Amino acid sequence: AQSVTQLDSQVPVFEEAPVELRCNYSSSVSVYLFWYVQYPNQGLQLLLKYLSGSTLVESINGFEAEFNKSQTSFHLRKPSVHISDTAEYFCAVSDQGSQGNLIFGKGTKLSVKP
Amino acid sequence: DTGVSQDPRHKITKRGQNVTFRCDPISEHNRLYWYRQTLGQGPEFLTYFQNEAQLEKSRLLSDRFSAERPKGSFSTLEIQRTEQGDSAMYLCASSLVPDGYTFGSGTRLTVV
């Protein structure tokens, strides 16, 4: 069965510092990988996704994630965070042959302090 | 198009009552998903529709839960005889293809 582990439940960081949110997955089949962001009292927004091709994927607001098949990881990084990046971030995986249902990690709360 | 809409945003109900939630997906999306998110957890898959057909149901979807998508447009999720353990955020999402989808803002259910 597939599973997703987000190793850090909370990550406090100062503004303009770099950040890495870790995600590891387990699956016996080829997968799609996703990062979603959830702001307080809102639904989830797709941040970026890996489907195939280049293992490095980027979002429009400066986040990037790298698919590492040998490490079964999909860590999310940003070189310089802003206060507005404060949110909860969820890593998710789906089986490429599935109907698209996602398995989510438990989330990482990113707190950016001034 | 304003995205995926869910109604109501909040629902407080007494234990044992029935509740129904509605989801209006993005109009051209044929795939619709329901998830449940409890405090401190990631969303958990409940069920999936392609057009009007319910193609997959999670073991989390007990007999008290039923979902429909008549005519392949909006969907409803009903919970009968609610229990305190049903308190959660219920999220709906829709897509055209199974590679990432748009979530609604969710319905927060509190069972007292």
PDB file of C-alpha atoms in Angstrom:
ATOM      1  CA  ALA A   1       0.000   0.000   0.000  1.00  0.00           C
ATOM      2  CA  GLN A   2       1.099   3.533  -0.663  1.00  0.00           C
ATOM      3  CA  SER A   3       2.007   5.880   2.147  1.00  0.00           C
ATOM      4  CA  VAL A   4       3.484   9.347   2.567  1.00  0.00           C
ATOM      5  CA  THR A   5       5.667  10.502   5.438  1.00  0.00           C
ATOM      6  CA  GLN A   6       6.264  14.157   6.161  1.00  0.00           C
ATOM      7  CA  LEU A   7       9.086  14.094   8.613  1.00  0.00           C
ATOM      8  CA  ASP A   8       8.479  17.472  10.241  1.00  0.00           C
ATOM      9  CA  SER A   9       5.106  18.455  11.660  1.00  0.00           C
ATOM     10  CA  GLN A  10       6.217  22.064  12.256  1.00  0.00           C
ATOM     11  CA  VAL A  11       8.981  24.148  10.713  1.00  0.00           C
ATOM     12  CA  PRO A  12       9.646  27.629  12.145  1.00  0.00           C
ATOM     13  CA  VAL A  13      11.908  29.824  10.051  1.00  0.00           C
ATOM     14  CA  PHE A  14      12.841  33.492   9.810  1.00  0.00           C
ATOM     15  CA  GLU A  15      11.842  35.606   6.843  1.00  0.00           C
ATOM     16  CA  GLU A  16      14.280  35.459   3.899  1.00  0.00           C
ATOM     17  CA  ALA A  17      15.847  32.230   5.195  1.00  0.00           C
ATOM     18  CA  PRO A  18      15.858  29.073   3.060  1.00  0.00           C
ATOM     19  CA  VAL A  19      13.520  26.227   3.913  1.00  0.00           C
ATOM     20  CA  GLU A  20      13.162  22.539   3.074  1.00  0.00           C
ATOM     21  CA  LEU A  21      10.021  20.525   3.839  1.00  0.00           C
ATOM     22  CA  ARG A  22      10.711  16.832   3.653  1.00  0.00           C
ATOM     23  CA  CYS A  23       8.501  14.185   2.079  1.00  0.00           C
ATOM     24  CA  ASN A  24       9.129  10.486   1.604  1.00  0.00           C
ATOM     25  CA  TYR A  25       6.745   8.030   0.032  1.00  0.00           C
ATOM     26  CA  SER A  26       6.428   4.303  -0.334  1.00  0.00           C
ATOM     27  CA  SER A  27       4.908   2.630  -3.351  1.00  0.00           C
ATOM     28  CA  SER A  28       5.475  -0.471  -5.405  1.00  0.00           C
ATOM     29  CA  VAL A  29       4.334   1.195  -8.630  1.00  0.00           C
ATOM     30  CA  SER A  30       5.078   4.326 -10.624  1.00  0.00           C
ATOM     31  CA  VAL A  31       3.608   7.402  -9.018  1.00  0.00           C
ATOM     32  CA  TYR A  32       2.620  10.995  -9.503  1.00  0.00           C
ATOM     33  CA  LEU A  33       3.739  13.344  -6.722  1.00  0.00           C
ATOM     34  CA  PHE A  34       2.177  16.588  -5.509  1.00  0.00           C
ATOM     35  CA  TRP A  35       2.594  19.385  -3.019  1.00  0.00           C
ATOM     36  CA  TYR A  36      -0.511  21.221  -1.846  1.00  0.00           C
ATOM     37  CA  VAL A  37      -0.691  24.317   0.370  1.00  0.00           C
ATOM     38  CA  GLN A  38      -3.519  25.096   2.774  1.00  0.00           C
ATOM     39  CA  TYR A  39      -3.998  28.557   4.253  1.00  0.00           C
ATOM     40  CA  PRO A  40      -6.132  28.880   7.421  1.00  0.00           C
ATOM     41  CA  ASN A  41      -9.826  28.133   6.867  1.00  0.00           C
ATOM     42  CA  GLN A  42      -9.288  27.464   3.172  1.00  0.00           C
ATOM     43  CA  GLY A  43      -9.170  24.442   0.911  1.00  0.00           C
ATOM     44  CA  LEU A  44      -6.019  22.978  -0.564  1.00  0.00           C
ATOM     45  CA  GLN A  45      -4.272  24.640  -3.489  1.00  0.00           C
ATOM     46  CA  LEU A  46      -1.981  22.736  -5.834  1.00  0.00           C
ATOM     47  CA  LEU A  47       1.546  24.123  -5.477  1.00  0.00           C
ATOM     48  CA  LEU A  48       3.432  21.878  -7.887  1.00  0.00           C
ATOM     49  CA  LYS A  49       3.439  18.349  -9.276  1.00  0.00           C
ATOM     50  CA  TYR A  50       5.721  15.753 -10.750  1.00  0.00           C
ATOM     51  CA  LEU A  51       4.210  13.575 -13.477  1.00  0.00           C
ATOM     52  CA  SER A  52       7.174  12.613 -15.667  1.00  0.00           C
ATOM     53  CA  GLY A  53      10.216  14.089 -17.350  1.00  0.00           C
ATOM     54  CA  SER A  54      12.471  16.506 -15.493  1.00  0.00           C
ATOM     55  CA  THR A  55      12.798  15.531 -11.852  1.00  0.00           C
ATOM     56  CA  LEU A  56      12.957  19.168 -10.768  1.00  0.00           C
ATOM     57  CA  VAL A  57       9.624  20.973 -10.801  1.00  0.00           C
ATOM     58  CA  GLU A  58       8.933  24.581  -9.909  1.00  0.00           C
ATOM     59  CA  SER A  59       5.975  26.664  -8.798  1.00  0.00           C
ATOM     60  CA  ILE A  60       5.199  30.230  -9.818  1.00  0.00           C
ATOM     61  CA  ASN A  61       5.956  31.588  -6.342  1.00  0.00           C
ATOM     62  CA  GLY A  62       9.516  30.326  -6.007  1.00  0.00           C
ATOM     63  CA  PHE A  63       9.059  26.848  -4.529  1.00  0.00           C
ATOM     64  CA  GLU A  64      10.693  23.848  -6.141  1.00  0.00           C
ATOM     65  CA  ALA A  65      10.688  20.116  -5.490  1.00  0.00           C
ATOM     66  CA  GLU A  66      12.899  17.343  -6.751  1.00  0.00           C
ATOM     67  CA  PHE A  67      11.756  13.791  -7.387  1.00  0.00           C
ATOM     68  CA  ASN A  68      14.379  11.322  -6.216  1.00  0.00           C
ATOM     69  CA  LYS A  69      13.344   7.815  -7.171  1.00  0.00           C
ATOM     70  CA  SER A  70      16.197   6.040  -5.401  1.00  0.00           C
ATOM     71  CA  GLN A  71      15.488   7.892  -2.156  1.00  0.00           C
ATOM     72  CA  THR A  72      11.694   7.797  -2.731  1.00  0.00           C
ATOM     73  CA  SER A  73      11.610  11.452  -1.798  1.00  0.00           C
ATOM     74  CA  PHE A  74       9.981  14.633  -3.062  1.00  0.00           C
ATOM     75  CA  HIS A  75      11.306  17.396  -0.806  1.00  0.00           C
ATOM     76  CA  LEU A  76      10.004  20.948  -1.181  1.00  0.00           C
ATOM     77  CA  ARG A  77      12.440  23.852  -1.061  1.00  0.00           C
ATOM     78  CA  LYS A  78      12.452  27.623  -1.259  1.00  0.00           C
ATOM     79  CA  PRO A  79      15.657  29.668  -1.122  1.00  0.00           C
ATOM     80  CA  SER A  80      14.080  32.675   0.614  1.00  0.00           C
ATOM     81  CA  VAL A  81      10.698  32.576   2.369  1.00  0.00           C
ATOM     82  CA  HIS A  82       8.202  35.377   2.970  1.00  0.00           C
ATOM     83  CA  ILE A  83       5.742  35.947   5.786  1.00  0.00           C
ATOM     84  CA  SER A  84       2.977  35.123   3.299  1.00  0.00           C
ATOM     85  CA  ASP A  85       4.347  31.575   2.897  1.00  0.00           C
ATOM     86  CA  THR A  86       3.064  30.765   6.385  1.00  0.00           C
ATOM     87  CA  ALA A  87       0.654  27.877   5.817  1.00  0.00           C
ATOM     88  CA  GLU A  88       0.345  24.114   6.064  1.00  0.00           C
ATOM     89  CA  TYR A  89       1.942  22.101   3.286  1.00  0.00           C
ATOM     90  CA  PHE A  90       0.824  18.616   2.285  1.00  0.00           C
ATOM     91  CA  CYS A  91       2.728  16.112   0.174  1.00  0.00           C
ATOM     92  CA  ALA A  92       0.619  13.590  -1.751  1.00  0.00           C
ATOM     93  CA  VAL A  93       1.100  10.609  -4.028  1.00  0.00           C
ATOM     94  CA  SER A  94      -1.108   8.800  -6.500  1.00  0.00           C
ATOM     95  CA  ASP A  95      -0.610   5.604  -8.415  1.00  0.00           C
ATOM     96  CA  GLN A  96      -0.147   6.383 -12.122  1.00  0.00           C
ATOM     97  CA  GLY A  97      -2.620   3.664 -12.990  1.00  0.00           C
ATOM     98  CA  SER A  98      -5.255   4.750 -10.496  1.00  0.00           C
ATOM     99  CA  GLN A  99      -8.338   6.905 -10.854  1.00  0.00           C
ATOM    100  CA  GLY A 100      -6.445   9.765  -9.296  1.00  0.00           C
ATOM    101  CA  ASN A 101      -7.223   9.361  -5.615  1.00  0.00           C
ATOM    102  CA  LEU A 102      -4.435  10.861  -3.545  1.00  0.00           C
ATOM    103  CA  ILE A 103      -2.680   9.598  -0.439  1.00  0.00           C
ATOM    104  CA  PHE A 104      -1.646  12.558   1.697  1.00  0.00           C
ATOM    105  CA  GLY A 105       0.961  13.008   4.368  1.00  0.00           C
ATOM    106  CA  LYS A 106       0.006  14.514   7.704  1.00  0.00           C
ATOM    107  CA  GLY A 107       1.227  17.953   6.706  1.00  0.00           C
ATOM    108  CA  THR A 108       3.959  20.357   7.761  1.00  0.00           C
ATOM    109  CA  LYS A 109       3.095  23.717   9.301  1.00  0.00           C
ATOM    110  CA  LEU A 110       5.503  26.346   8.046  1.00  0.00           C
ATOM    111  CA  SER A 111       5.701  29.426  10.281  1.00  0.00           C
ATOM    112  CA  VAL A 112       7.682  32.330   8.884  1.00  0.00           C
ATOM    113  CA  LYS A 113       8.719  34.861  11.509  1.00  0.00           C
ATOM    114  CA  PRO A 114       9.840  38.444  10.858  1.00  0.00           C
TER     115      PRO A 114
ATOM    116  CA  ASP B   1     -15.998  29.886 -13.524  1.00  0.00           C
ATOM    117  CA  THR B   2     -15.503  30.380  -9.797  1.00  0.00           C
ATOM    118  CA  GLY B   3     -13.915  27.012  -9.016  1.00  0.00           C
ATOM    119  CA  VAL B   4     -15.264  24.232  -6.824  1.00  0.00           C
ATOM    120  CA  SER B   5     -18.063  25.359  -4.505  1.00  0.00           C
ATOM    121  CA  GLN B   6     -19.124  23.618  -1.337  1.00  0.00           C
ATOM    122  CA  ASP B   7     -22.188  24.294   0.751  1.00  0.00           C
ATOM    123  CA  PRO B   8     -22.564  24.862   3.633  1.00  0.00           C
ATOM    124  CA  ARG B   9     -19.201  26.119   4.864  1.00  0.00           C
ATOM    125  CA  HIS B  10     -20.010  25.129   8.419  1.00  0.00           C
ATOM    126  CA  LYS B  11     -22.530  22.730   9.918  1.00  0.00           C
ATOM    127  CA  ILE B  12     -23.200  22.023  13.568  1.00  0.00           C
ATOM    128  CA  THR B  13     -25.493  19.102  14.246  1.00  0.00           C
ATOM    129  CA  LYS B  14     -26.585  16.984  17.155  1.00  0.00           C
ATOM    130  CA  ARG B  15     -25.429  13.422  17.390  1.00  0.00           C
ATOM    131  CA  GLY B  16     -27.865  11.107  15.644  1.00  0.00           C
ATOM    132  CA  GLN B  17     -29.078  13.659  13.104  1.00  0.00           C
ATOM    133  CA  ASN B  18     -28.602  13.319   9.344  1.00  0.00           C
ATOM    134  CA  VAL B  19     -26.623  15.887   7.366  1.00  0.00           C
ATOM    135  CA  THR B  20     -26.115  16.492   3.663  1.00  0.00           C
ATOM    136  CA  PHE B  21     -23.370  18.460   1.973  1.00  0.00           C
ATOM    137  CA  ARG B  22     -23.283  19.714  -1.577  1.00  0.00           C
ATOM    138  CA  CYS B  23     -20.398  20.133  -3.996  1.00  0.00           C
ATOM    139  CA  ASP B  24     -20.535  21.970  -7.311  1.00  0.00           C
ATOM    140  CA  PRO B  25     -17.444  21.110  -9.367  1.00  0.00           C
ATOM    141  CA  ILE B  26     -15.872  23.126 -12.155  1.00  0.00           C
ATOM    142  CA  SER B  27     -18.384  22.714 -14.941  1.00  0.00           C
ATOM    143  CA  GLU B  28     -16.228  20.928 -17.514  1.00  0.00           C
ATOM    144  CA  HIS B  29     -14.655  18.539 -14.997  1.00  0.00           C
ATOM    145  CA  ASN B  30     -15.929  14.967 -15.248  1.00  0.00           C
ATOM    146  CA  ARG B  31     -14.060  13.644 -12.205  1.00  0.00           C
ATOM    147  CA  LEU B  32     -15.207  14.429  -8.680  1.00  0.00           C
ATOM    148  CA  TYR B  33     -13.645  13.346  -5.389  1.00  0.00           C
ATOM    149  CA  TRP B  34     -14.643  13.555  -1.721  1.00  0.00           C
ATOM    150  CA  TYR B  35     -12.067  13.649   1.063  1.00  0.00           C
ATOM    151  CA  ARG B  36     -12.267  13.969   4.847  1.00  0.00           C
ATOM    152  CA  GLN B  37      -9.714  15.915   6.889  1.00  0.00           C
ATOM    153  CA  THR B  38      -9.536  15.661  10.656  1.00  0.00           C
ATOM    154  CA  LEU B  39      -7.503  17.946  12.902  1.00  0.00           C
ATOM    155  CA  GLY B  40      -3.776  17.424  12.525  1.00  0.00           C
ATOM    156  CA  GLN B  41      -4.127  14.997   9.640  1.00  0.00           C
ATOM    157  CA  GLY B  42      -3.913  15.141   5.898  1.00  0.00           C
ATOM    158  CA  PRO B  43      -7.031  14.613   3.815  1.00  0.00           C
ATOM    159  CA  GLU B  44      -8.232  11.017   3.449  1.00  0.00           C
ATOM    160  CA  PHE B  45      -9.900   9.766   0.288  1.00  0.00           C
ATOM    161  CA  LEU B  46     -13.582   8.831   0.627  1.00  0.00           C
ATOM    162  CA  THR B  47     -15.011   8.316  -2.840  1.00  0.00           C
ATOM    163  CA  TYR B  48     -14.640   9.123  -6.547  1.00  0.00           C
ATOM    164  CA  PHE B  49     -17.077   9.754  -9.387  1.00  0.00           C
ATOM    165  CA  GLN B  50     -16.469   9.830 -13.090  1.00  0.00           C
ATOM    166  CA  ASN B  51     -19.466  11.594 -14.557  1.00  0.00           C
ATOM    167  CA  GLU B  52     -22.429  10.089 -12.664  1.00  0.00           C
ATOM    168  CA  ALA B  53     -20.783   6.743 -11.903  1.00  0.00           C
ATOM    169  CA  GLN B  54     -19.332   6.152  -8.444  1.00  0.00           C
ATOM    170  CA  LEU B  55     -16.222   4.162  -9.351  1.00  0.00           C
ATOM    171  CA  GLU B  56     -14.356   3.877  -6.088  1.00  0.00           C
ATOM    172  CA  LYS B  57     -15.189   3.974  -2.388  1.00  0.00           C
ATOM    173  CA  SER B  58     -12.800   3.911   0.545  1.00  0.00           C
ATOM    174  CA  ARG B  59     -13.238   1.585   3.506  1.00  0.00           C
ATOM    175  CA  LEU B  60     -13.639   4.831   5.478  1.00  0.00           C
ATOM    176  CA  LEU B  61     -17.035   5.271   3.841  1.00  0.00           C
ATOM    177  CA  SER B  62     -19.191   3.341   6.274  1.00  0.00           C
ATOM    178  CA  ASP B  63     -22.790   2.326   5.623  1.00  0.00           C
ATOM    179  CA  ARG B  64     -23.909   5.601   7.200  1.00  0.00           C
ATOM    180  CA  PHE B  65     -22.272   7.555   4.395  1.00  0.00           C
ATOM    181  CA  SER B  66     -23.713   7.845   0.907  1.00  0.00           C
ATOM    182  CA  ALA B  67     -22.653   9.972  -2.023  1.00  0.00           C
ATOM    183  CA  GLU B  68     -24.423  10.720  -5.262  1.00  0.00           C
ATOM    184  CA  ARG B  69     -23.749  12.642  -8.417  1.00  0.00           C
ATOM    185  CA  PRO B  70     -26.954  12.751 -10.415  1.00  0.00           C
ATOM    186  CA  LYS B  71     -26.499  13.711 -14.057  1.00  0.00           C
ATOM    187  CA  GLY B  72     -22.757  13.983 -13.546  1.00  0.00           C
ATOM    188  CA  SER B  73     -22.901  17.555 -12.312  1.00  0.00           C
ATOM    189  CA  PHE B  74     -23.113  18.486  -8.603  1.00  0.00           C
ATOM    190  CA  SER B  75     -22.591  15.883  -5.908  1.00  0.00           C
ATOM    191  CA  THR B  76     -24.054  15.330  -2.456  1.00  0.00           C
ATOM    192  CA  LEU B  77     -22.548  13.556   0.523  1.00  0.00           C
ATOM    193  CA  GLU B  78     -25.014  12.423   3.195  1.00  0.00           C
ATOM    194  CA  ILE B  79     -24.128  11.176   6.647  1.00  0.00           C
ATOM    195  CA  GLN B  80     -26.898   9.397   8.526  1.00  0.00           C
ATOM    196  CA  ARG B  81     -27.074   9.079  12.318  1.00  0.00           C
ATOM    197  CA  THR B  82     -24.035  11.307  12.833  1.00  0.00           C
ATOM    198  CA  GLU B  83     -21.492  10.425  15.501  1.00  0.00           C
ATOM    199  CA  GLN B  84     -18.941  12.657  17.226  1.00  0.00           C
ATOM    200  CA  GLY B  85     -16.190  10.900  15.269  1.00  0.00           C
ATOM    201  CA  ASP B  86     -17.700  12.287  12.076  1.00  0.00           C
ATOM    202  CA  SER B  87     -16.586  15.792  13.057  1.00  0.00           C
ATOM    203  CA  ALA B  88     -14.145  16.840  10.344  1.00  0.00           C
ATOM    204  CA  MET B  89     -13.635  19.008   7.289  1.00  0.00           C
ATOM    205  CA  TYR B  90     -15.222  17.427   4.217  1.00  0.00           C
ATOM    206  CA  LEU B  91     -13.435  18.428   1.033  1.00  0.00           C
ATOM    207  CA  CYS B  92     -14.599  18.081  -2.537  1.00  0.00           C
ATOM    208  CA  ALA B  93     -12.305  18.245  -5.557  1.00  0.00           C
ATOM    209  CA  SER B  94     -12.761  18.003  -9.307  1.00  0.00           C
ATOM    210  CA  SER B  95     -10.576  17.484 -12.367  1.00  0.00           C
ATOM    211  CA  LEU B  96     -10.500  16.563 -16.034  1.00  0.00           C
ATOM    212  CA  VAL B  97      -7.527  14.256 -15.731  1.00  0.00           C
ATOM    213  CA  PRO B  98      -6.111  12.345 -12.744  1.00  0.00           C
ATOM    214  CA  ASP B  99      -2.954  14.394 -12.346  1.00  0.00           C
ATOM    215  CA  GLY B 100      -3.847  17.051  -9.825  1.00  0.00           C
ATOM    216  CA  TYR B 101      -7.147  18.660  -9.112  1.00  0.00           C
ATOM    217  CA  THR B 102      -8.938  21.714  -7.739  1.00  0.00           C
ATOM    218  CA  PHE B 103     -10.285  21.562  -4.200  1.00  0.00           C
ATOM    219  CA  GLY B 104     -13.227  23.444  -2.773  1.00  0.00           C
ATOM    220  CA  SER B 105     -12.990  25.310   0.531  1.00  0.00           C
ATOM    221  CA  GLY B 106     -14.642  22.463   2.386  1.00  0.00           C
ATOM    222  CA  THR B 107     -17.552  21.959   4.771  1.00  0.00           C
ATOM    223  CA  ARG B 108     -16.614  21.868   8.435  1.00  0.00           C
ATOM    224  CA  LEU B 109     -18.897  19.498  10.347  1.00  0.00           C
ATOM    225  CA  THR B 110     -19.148  19.625  14.125  1.00  0.00           C
ATOM    226  CA  VAL B 111     -21.218  16.930  15.831  1.00  0.00           C
ATOM    227  CA  VAL B 112     -22.247  17.834  19.378  1.00  0.00           C
TER     228      VAL B 112
END
